[in-house]
PDB file of C-alpha atoms in Angstrom:
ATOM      1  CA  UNK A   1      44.263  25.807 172.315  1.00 59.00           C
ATOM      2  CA  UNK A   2      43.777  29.234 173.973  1.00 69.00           C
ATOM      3  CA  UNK A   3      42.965  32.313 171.534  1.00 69.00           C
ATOM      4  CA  UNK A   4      43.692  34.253 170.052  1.00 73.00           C
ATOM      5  CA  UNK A   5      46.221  31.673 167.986  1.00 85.00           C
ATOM      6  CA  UNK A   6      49.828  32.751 167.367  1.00 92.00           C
ATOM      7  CA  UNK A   7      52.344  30.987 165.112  1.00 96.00           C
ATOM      8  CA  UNK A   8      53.522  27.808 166.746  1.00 97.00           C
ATOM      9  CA  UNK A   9      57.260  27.544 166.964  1.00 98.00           C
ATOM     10  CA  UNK A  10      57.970  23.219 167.542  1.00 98.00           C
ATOM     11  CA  UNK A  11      61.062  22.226 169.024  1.00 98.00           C
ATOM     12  CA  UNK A  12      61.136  18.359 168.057  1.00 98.00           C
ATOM     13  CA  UNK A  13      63.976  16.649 169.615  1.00 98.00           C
ATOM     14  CA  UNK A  14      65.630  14.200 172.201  1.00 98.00           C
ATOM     15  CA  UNK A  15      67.448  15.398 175.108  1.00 97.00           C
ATOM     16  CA  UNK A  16      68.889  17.949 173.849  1.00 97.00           C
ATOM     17  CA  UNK A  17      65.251  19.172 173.257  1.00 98.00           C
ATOM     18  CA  UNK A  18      63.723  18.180 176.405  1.00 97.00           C
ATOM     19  CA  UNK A  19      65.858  20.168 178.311  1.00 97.00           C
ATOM     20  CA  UNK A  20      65.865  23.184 176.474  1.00 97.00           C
ATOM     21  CA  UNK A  21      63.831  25.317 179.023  1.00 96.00           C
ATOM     22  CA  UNK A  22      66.060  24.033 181.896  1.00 91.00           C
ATOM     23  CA  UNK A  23      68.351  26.536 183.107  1.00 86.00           C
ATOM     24  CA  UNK A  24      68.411  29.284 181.076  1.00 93.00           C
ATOM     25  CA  UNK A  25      68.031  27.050 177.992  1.00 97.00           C
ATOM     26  CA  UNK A  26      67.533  27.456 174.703  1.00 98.00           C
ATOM     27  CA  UNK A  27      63.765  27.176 173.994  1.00 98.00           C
ATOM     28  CA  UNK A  28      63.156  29.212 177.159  1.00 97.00           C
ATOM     29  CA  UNK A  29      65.349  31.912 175.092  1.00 97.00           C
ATOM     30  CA  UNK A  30      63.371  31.788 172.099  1.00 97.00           C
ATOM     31  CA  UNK A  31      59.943  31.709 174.152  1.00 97.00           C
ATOM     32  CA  UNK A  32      61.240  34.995 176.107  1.00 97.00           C
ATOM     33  CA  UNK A  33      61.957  36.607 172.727  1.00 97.00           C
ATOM     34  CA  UNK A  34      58.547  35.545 171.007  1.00 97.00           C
ATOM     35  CA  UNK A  35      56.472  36.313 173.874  1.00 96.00           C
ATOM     36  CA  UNK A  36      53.764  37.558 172.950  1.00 95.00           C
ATOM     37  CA  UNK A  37      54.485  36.770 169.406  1.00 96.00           C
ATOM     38  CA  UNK A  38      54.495  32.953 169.223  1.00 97.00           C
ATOM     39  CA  UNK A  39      53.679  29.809 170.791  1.00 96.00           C
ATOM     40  CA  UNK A  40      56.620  27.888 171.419  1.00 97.00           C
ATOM     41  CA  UNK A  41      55.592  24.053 172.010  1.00 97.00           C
ATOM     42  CA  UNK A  42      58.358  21.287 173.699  1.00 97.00           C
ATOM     43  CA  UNK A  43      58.731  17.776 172.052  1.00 98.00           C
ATOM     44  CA  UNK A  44      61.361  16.399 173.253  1.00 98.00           C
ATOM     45  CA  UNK A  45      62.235  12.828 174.580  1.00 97.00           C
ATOM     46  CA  UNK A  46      65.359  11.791 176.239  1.00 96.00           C
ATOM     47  CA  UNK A  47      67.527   8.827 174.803  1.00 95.00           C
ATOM     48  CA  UNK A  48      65.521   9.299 171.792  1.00 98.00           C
ATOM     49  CA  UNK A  49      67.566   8.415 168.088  1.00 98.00           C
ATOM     50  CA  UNK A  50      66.161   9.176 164.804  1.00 98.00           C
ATOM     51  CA  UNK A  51      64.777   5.542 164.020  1.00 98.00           C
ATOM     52  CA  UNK A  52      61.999   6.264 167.429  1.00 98.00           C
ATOM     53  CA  UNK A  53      61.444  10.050 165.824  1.00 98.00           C
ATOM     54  CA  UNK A  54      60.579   8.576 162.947  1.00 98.00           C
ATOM     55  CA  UNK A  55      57.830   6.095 163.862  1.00 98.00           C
ATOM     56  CA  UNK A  56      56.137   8.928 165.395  1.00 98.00           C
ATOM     57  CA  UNK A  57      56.251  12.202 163.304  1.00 98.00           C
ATOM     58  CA  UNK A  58      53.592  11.724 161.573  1.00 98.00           C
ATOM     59  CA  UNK A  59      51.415  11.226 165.308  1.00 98.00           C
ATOM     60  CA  UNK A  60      53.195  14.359 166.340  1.00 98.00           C
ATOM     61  CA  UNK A  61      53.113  16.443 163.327  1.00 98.00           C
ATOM     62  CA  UNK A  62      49.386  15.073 161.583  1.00 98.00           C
ATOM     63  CA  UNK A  63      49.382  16.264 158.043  1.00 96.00           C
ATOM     64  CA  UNK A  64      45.385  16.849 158.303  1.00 95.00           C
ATOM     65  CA  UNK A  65      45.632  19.175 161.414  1.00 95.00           C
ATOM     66  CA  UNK A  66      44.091  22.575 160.650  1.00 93.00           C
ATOM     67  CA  UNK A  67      46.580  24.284 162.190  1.00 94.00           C
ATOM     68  CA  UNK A  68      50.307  23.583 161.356  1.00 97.00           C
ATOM     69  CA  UNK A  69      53.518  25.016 162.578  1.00 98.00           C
ATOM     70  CA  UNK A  70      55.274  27.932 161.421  1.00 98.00           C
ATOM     71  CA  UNK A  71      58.752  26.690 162.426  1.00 98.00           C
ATOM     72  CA  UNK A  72      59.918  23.474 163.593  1.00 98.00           C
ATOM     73  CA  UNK A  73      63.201  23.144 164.871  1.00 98.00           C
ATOM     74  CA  UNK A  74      64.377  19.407 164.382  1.00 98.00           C
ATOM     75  CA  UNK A  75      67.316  17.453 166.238  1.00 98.00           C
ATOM     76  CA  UNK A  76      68.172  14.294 166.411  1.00 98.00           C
ATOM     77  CA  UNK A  77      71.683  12.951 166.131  1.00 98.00           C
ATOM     78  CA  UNK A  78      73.845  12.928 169.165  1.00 97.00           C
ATOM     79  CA  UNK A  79      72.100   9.302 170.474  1.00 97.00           C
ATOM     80  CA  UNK A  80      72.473   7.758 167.088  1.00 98.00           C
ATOM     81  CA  UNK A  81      76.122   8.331 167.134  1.00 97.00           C
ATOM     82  CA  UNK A  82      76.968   6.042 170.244  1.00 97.00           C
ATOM     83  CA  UNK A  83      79.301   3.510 169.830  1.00 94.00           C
ATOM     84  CA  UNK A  84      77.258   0.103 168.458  1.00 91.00           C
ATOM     85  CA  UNK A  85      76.930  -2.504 171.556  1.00 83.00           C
ATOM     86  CA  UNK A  86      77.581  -6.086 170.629  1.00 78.00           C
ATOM     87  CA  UNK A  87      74.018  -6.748 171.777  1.00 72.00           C
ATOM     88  CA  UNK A  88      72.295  -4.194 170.492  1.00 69.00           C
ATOM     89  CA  UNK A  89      71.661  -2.312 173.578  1.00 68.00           C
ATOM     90  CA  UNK A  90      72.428   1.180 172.698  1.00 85.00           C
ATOM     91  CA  UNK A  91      70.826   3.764 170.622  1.00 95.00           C
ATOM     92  CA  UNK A  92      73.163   3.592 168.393  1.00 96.00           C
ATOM     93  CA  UNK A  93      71.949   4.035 164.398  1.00 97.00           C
ATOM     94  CA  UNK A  94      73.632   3.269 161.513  1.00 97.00           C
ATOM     95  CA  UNK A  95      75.003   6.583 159.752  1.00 98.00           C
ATOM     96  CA  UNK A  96      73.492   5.237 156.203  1.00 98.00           C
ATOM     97  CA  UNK A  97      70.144   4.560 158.308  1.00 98.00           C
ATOM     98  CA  UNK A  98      70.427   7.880 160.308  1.00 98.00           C
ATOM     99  CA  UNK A  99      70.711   9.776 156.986  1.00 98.00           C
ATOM    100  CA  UNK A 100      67.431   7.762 155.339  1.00 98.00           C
ATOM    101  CA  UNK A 101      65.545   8.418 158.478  1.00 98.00           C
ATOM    102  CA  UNK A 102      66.313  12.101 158.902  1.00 98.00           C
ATOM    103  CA  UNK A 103      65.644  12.724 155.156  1.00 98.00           C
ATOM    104  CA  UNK A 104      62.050  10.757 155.707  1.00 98.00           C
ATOM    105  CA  UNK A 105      61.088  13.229 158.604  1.00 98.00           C
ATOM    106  CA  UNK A 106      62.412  16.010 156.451  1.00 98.00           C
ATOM    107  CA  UNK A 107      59.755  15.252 153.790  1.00 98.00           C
ATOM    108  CA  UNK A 108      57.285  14.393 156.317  1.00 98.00           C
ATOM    109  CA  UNK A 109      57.824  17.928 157.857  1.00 98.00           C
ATOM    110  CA  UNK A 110      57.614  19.468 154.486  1.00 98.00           C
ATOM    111  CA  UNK A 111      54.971  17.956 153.358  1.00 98.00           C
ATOM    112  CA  UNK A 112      52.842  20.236 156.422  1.00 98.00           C
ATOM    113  CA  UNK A 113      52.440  22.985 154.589  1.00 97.00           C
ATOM    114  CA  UNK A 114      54.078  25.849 152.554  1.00 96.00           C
ATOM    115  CA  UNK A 115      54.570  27.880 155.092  1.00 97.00           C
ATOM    116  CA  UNK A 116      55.990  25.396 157.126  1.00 98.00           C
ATOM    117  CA  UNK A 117      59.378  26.450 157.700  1.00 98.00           C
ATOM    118  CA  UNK A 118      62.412  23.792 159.413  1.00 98.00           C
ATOM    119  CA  UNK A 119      65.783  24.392 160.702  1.00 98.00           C
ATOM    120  CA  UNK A 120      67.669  20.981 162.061  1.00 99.00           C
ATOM    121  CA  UNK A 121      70.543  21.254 164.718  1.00 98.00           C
ATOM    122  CA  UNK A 122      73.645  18.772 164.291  1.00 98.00           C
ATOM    123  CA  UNK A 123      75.159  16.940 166.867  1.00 98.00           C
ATOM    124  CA  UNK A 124      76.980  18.608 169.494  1.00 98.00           C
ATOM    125  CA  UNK A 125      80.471  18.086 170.473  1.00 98.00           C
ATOM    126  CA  UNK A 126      80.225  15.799 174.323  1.00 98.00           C
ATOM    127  CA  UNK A 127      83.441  16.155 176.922  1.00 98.00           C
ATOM    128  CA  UNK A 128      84.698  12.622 177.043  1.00 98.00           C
ATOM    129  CA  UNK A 129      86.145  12.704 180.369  1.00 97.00           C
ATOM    130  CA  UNK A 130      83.152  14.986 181.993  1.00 98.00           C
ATOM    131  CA  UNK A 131      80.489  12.542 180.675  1.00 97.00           C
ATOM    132  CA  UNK A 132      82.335   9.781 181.923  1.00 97.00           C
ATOM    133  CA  UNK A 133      82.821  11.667 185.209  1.00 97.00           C
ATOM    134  CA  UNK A 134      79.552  12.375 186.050  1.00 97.00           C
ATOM    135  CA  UNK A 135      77.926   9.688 184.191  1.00 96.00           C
ATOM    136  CA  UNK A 136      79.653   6.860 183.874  1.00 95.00           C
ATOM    137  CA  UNK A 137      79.009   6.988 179.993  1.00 93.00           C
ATOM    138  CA  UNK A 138      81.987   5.892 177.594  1.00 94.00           C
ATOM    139  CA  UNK A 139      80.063   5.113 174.747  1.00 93.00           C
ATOM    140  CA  UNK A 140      79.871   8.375 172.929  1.00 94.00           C
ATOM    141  CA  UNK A 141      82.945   9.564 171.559  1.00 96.00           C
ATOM    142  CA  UNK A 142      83.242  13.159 169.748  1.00 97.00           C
ATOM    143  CA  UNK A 143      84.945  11.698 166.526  1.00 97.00           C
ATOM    144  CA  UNK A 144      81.271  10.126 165.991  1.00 97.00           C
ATOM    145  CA  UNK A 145      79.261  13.012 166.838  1.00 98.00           C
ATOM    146  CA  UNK A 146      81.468  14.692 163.839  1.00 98.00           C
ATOM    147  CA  UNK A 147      80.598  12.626 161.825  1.00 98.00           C
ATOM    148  CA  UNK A 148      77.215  12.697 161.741  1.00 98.00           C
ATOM    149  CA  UNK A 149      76.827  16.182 162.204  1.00 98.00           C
ATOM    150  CA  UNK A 150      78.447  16.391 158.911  1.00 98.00           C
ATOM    151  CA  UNK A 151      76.261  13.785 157.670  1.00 98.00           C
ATOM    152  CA  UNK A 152      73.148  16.097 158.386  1.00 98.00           C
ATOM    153  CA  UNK A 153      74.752  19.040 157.270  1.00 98.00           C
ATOM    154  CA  UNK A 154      75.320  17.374 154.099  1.00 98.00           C
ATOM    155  CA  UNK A 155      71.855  16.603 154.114  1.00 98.00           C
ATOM    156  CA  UNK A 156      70.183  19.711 154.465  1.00 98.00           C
ATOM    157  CA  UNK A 157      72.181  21.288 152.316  1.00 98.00           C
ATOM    158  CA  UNK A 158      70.397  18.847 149.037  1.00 98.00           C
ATOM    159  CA  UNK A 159      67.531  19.492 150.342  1.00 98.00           C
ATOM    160  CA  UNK A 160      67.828  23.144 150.962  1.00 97.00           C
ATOM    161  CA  UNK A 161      66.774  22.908 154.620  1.00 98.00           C
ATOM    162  CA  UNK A 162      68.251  25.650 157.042  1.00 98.00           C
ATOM    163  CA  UNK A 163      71.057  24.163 159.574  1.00 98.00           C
ATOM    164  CA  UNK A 164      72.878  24.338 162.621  1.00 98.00           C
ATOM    165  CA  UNK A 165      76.367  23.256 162.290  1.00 98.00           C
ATOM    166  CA  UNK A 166      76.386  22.740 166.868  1.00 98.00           C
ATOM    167  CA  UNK A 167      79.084  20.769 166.334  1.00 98.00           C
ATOM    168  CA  UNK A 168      81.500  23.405 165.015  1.00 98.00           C
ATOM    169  CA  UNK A 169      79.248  25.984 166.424  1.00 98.00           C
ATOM    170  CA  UNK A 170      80.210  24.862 170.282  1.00 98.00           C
ATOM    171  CA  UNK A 171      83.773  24.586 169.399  1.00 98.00           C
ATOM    172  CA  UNK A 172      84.582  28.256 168.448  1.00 98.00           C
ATOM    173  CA  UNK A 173      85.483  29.077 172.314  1.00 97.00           C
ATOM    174  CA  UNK A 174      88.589  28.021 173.208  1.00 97.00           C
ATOM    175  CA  UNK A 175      86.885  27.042 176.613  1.00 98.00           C
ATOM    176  CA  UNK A 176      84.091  25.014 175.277  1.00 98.00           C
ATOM    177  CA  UNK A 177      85.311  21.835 176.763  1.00 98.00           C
ATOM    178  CA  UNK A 178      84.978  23.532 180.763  1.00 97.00           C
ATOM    179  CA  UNK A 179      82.214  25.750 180.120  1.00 98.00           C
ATOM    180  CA  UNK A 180      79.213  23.996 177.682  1.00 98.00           C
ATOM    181  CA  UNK A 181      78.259  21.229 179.589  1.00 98.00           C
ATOM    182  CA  UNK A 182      76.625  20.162 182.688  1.00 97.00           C
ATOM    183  CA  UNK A 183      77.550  16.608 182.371  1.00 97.00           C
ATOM    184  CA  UNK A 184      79.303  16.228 179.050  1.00 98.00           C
ATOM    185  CA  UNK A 185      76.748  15.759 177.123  1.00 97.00           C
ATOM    186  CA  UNK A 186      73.613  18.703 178.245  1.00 97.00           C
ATOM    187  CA  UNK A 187      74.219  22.135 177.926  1.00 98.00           C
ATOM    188  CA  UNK A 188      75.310  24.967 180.101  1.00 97.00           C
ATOM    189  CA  UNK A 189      72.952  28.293 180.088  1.00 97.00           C
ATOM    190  CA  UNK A 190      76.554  29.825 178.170  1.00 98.00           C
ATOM    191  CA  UNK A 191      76.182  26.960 175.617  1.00 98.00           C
ATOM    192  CA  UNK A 192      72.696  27.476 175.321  1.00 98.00           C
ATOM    193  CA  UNK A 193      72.575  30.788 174.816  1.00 98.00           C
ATOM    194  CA  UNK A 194      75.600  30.180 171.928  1.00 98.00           C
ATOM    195  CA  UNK A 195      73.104  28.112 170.089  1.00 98.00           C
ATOM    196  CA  UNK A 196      69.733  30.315 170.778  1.00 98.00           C
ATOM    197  CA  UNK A 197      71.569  33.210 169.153  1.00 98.00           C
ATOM    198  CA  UNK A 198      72.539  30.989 166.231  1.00 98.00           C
ATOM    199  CA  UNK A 199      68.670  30.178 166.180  1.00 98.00           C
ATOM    200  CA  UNK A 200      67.868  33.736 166.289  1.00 98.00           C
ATOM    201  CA  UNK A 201      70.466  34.813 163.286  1.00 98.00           C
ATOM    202  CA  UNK A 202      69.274  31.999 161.065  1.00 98.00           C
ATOM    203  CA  UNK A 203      65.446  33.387 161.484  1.00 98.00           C
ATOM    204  CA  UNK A 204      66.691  36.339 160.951  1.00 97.00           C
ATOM    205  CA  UNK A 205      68.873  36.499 157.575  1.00 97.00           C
ATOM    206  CA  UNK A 206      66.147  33.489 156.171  1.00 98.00           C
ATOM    207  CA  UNK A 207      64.443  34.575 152.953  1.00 96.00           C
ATOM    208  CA  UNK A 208      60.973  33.835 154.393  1.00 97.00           C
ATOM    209  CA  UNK A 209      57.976  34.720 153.366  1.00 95.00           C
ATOM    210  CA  UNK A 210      56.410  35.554 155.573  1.00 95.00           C
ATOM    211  CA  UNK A 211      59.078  36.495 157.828  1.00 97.00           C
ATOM    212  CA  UNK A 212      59.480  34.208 161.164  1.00 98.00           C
ATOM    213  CA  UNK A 213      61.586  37.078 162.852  1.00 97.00           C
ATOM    214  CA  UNK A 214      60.326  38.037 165.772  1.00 95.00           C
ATOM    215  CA  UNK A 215      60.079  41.832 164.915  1.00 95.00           C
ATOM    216  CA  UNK A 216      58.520  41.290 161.787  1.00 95.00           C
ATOM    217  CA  UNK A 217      55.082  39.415 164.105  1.00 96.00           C
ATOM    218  CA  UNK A 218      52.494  41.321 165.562  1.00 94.00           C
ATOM    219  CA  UNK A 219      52.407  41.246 169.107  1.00 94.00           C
ATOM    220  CA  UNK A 220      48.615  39.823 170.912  1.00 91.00           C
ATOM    221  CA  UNK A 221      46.527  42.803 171.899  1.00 89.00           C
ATOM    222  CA  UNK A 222      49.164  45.708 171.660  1.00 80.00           C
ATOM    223  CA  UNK A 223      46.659  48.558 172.176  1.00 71.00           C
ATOM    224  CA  UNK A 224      46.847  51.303 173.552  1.00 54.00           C
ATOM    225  CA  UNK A 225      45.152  51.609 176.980  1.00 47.00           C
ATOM    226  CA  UNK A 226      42.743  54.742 176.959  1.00 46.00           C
ATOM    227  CA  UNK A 227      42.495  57.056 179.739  1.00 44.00           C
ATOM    228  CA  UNK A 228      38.720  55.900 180.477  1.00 46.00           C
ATOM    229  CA  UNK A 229      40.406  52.689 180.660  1.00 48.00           C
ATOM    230  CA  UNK A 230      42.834  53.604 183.367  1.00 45.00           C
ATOM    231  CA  UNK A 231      41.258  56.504 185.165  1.00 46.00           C
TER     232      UNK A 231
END
């Protein structure tokens, strides 16, 4: 850790996650805004579902750290909702299962502190014939990812946990199915930037105390620089 310490913003995540500072992406969004103001920290792992995130949240997020987020934005969702294989070899999860295991890491992430705040993104919508296009996947259909992003929503809701309907969210422009994806599945820097502003609003209308938006932070060593300084 370098000092002096800032809030630490943690993106926890698969792909969707992982990739979020790639072209424009959403977490690079957020760490432009908060420069200065927070620490935005990356854990994200590709083809991850929510039965993996759960063996390790409590290795990522240790309850007896000293330090403990301010924010963590959770998602997981989009590789549970695969179509099951006959072998088992996909990430597909259960829906009952995928609701048990994002309610655990819910609690675990609650459990951090009280100032520990959480917002959890829903599965995204996924262009069919682009992600079959480019790569050769046909095991993710968009009826599924529905259905689980309503299954989080659902979730959060009972436990009064701030959420990101991406599902719906994505599919306000008429366009969405040419212009959010890179490969059917990963976003575009316009879809990004669609759910980075959706980040940004929840922060901002949240009933936080303190307040997580980024106005309301101090920014590191915002002095003024003195003429014997400069001259």
């Amino acid at each position: 850790m370098v000092g002096p310490s800032r809030p630490q913003f943690v993106l926890f995540g698969s792909s969707i996650v992982q990739l979020a500072f790639y072209e424009y992406g959403w977490g690079a969004d957020l760490a432009h805004i908060y420069s200065r103001k927070a620490d935005i920290f990356k854990r994200g792992y590709v083809g991850w579902n929510s039965s993996q995130a759960l063996e390790v949240v409590e290795k990522v997020f240790p309850k007896d750290d000293p330090v403990q987020p301010s924010l963590v934005i959770c998602y997981f969702g989009g590789n549970d909702s695969v179509l099951p294989h006959p072998e088992g070899l996909s990430s597909h999860v259960p829906l009952p299962i995928y609701e048990r295991n994002m309610e655990k890491i819910a609690i675990h992430l609650q459990s951090l502190s009280k100032t520990t705040r959480l917002i959890f993104l829903s599965a995204p919508p996924v262009n069919e014939e682009q992600m079959e296009e480019v790569l050769g996947i046909t095991d993710r259909k968009n009826e599924w990812c529905g259905i689980y992003s309503d299954a989080l929503i659902r979730l959060c809701n009972k436990m009064n946990i701030k959420a990101i309907d991406m599902f719906s969210l994505i599919q306000q422009r008429e366009d969405w199915l040419t212009t959010s994806f890179i490969d059917g599945i990963h976003f575009t820097p316009l879809a990004s930037s669609i759910v980075a502003a959706e980040i940004r609003k929840v922060i901002t209308e949240a009933d936080w105390e303190p307040s997580l938006h980024w106005d309301k932070l101090p920014t590191e060593f915002d002095i003024s620089i003195s003429a014997s300084a400069v001259g």
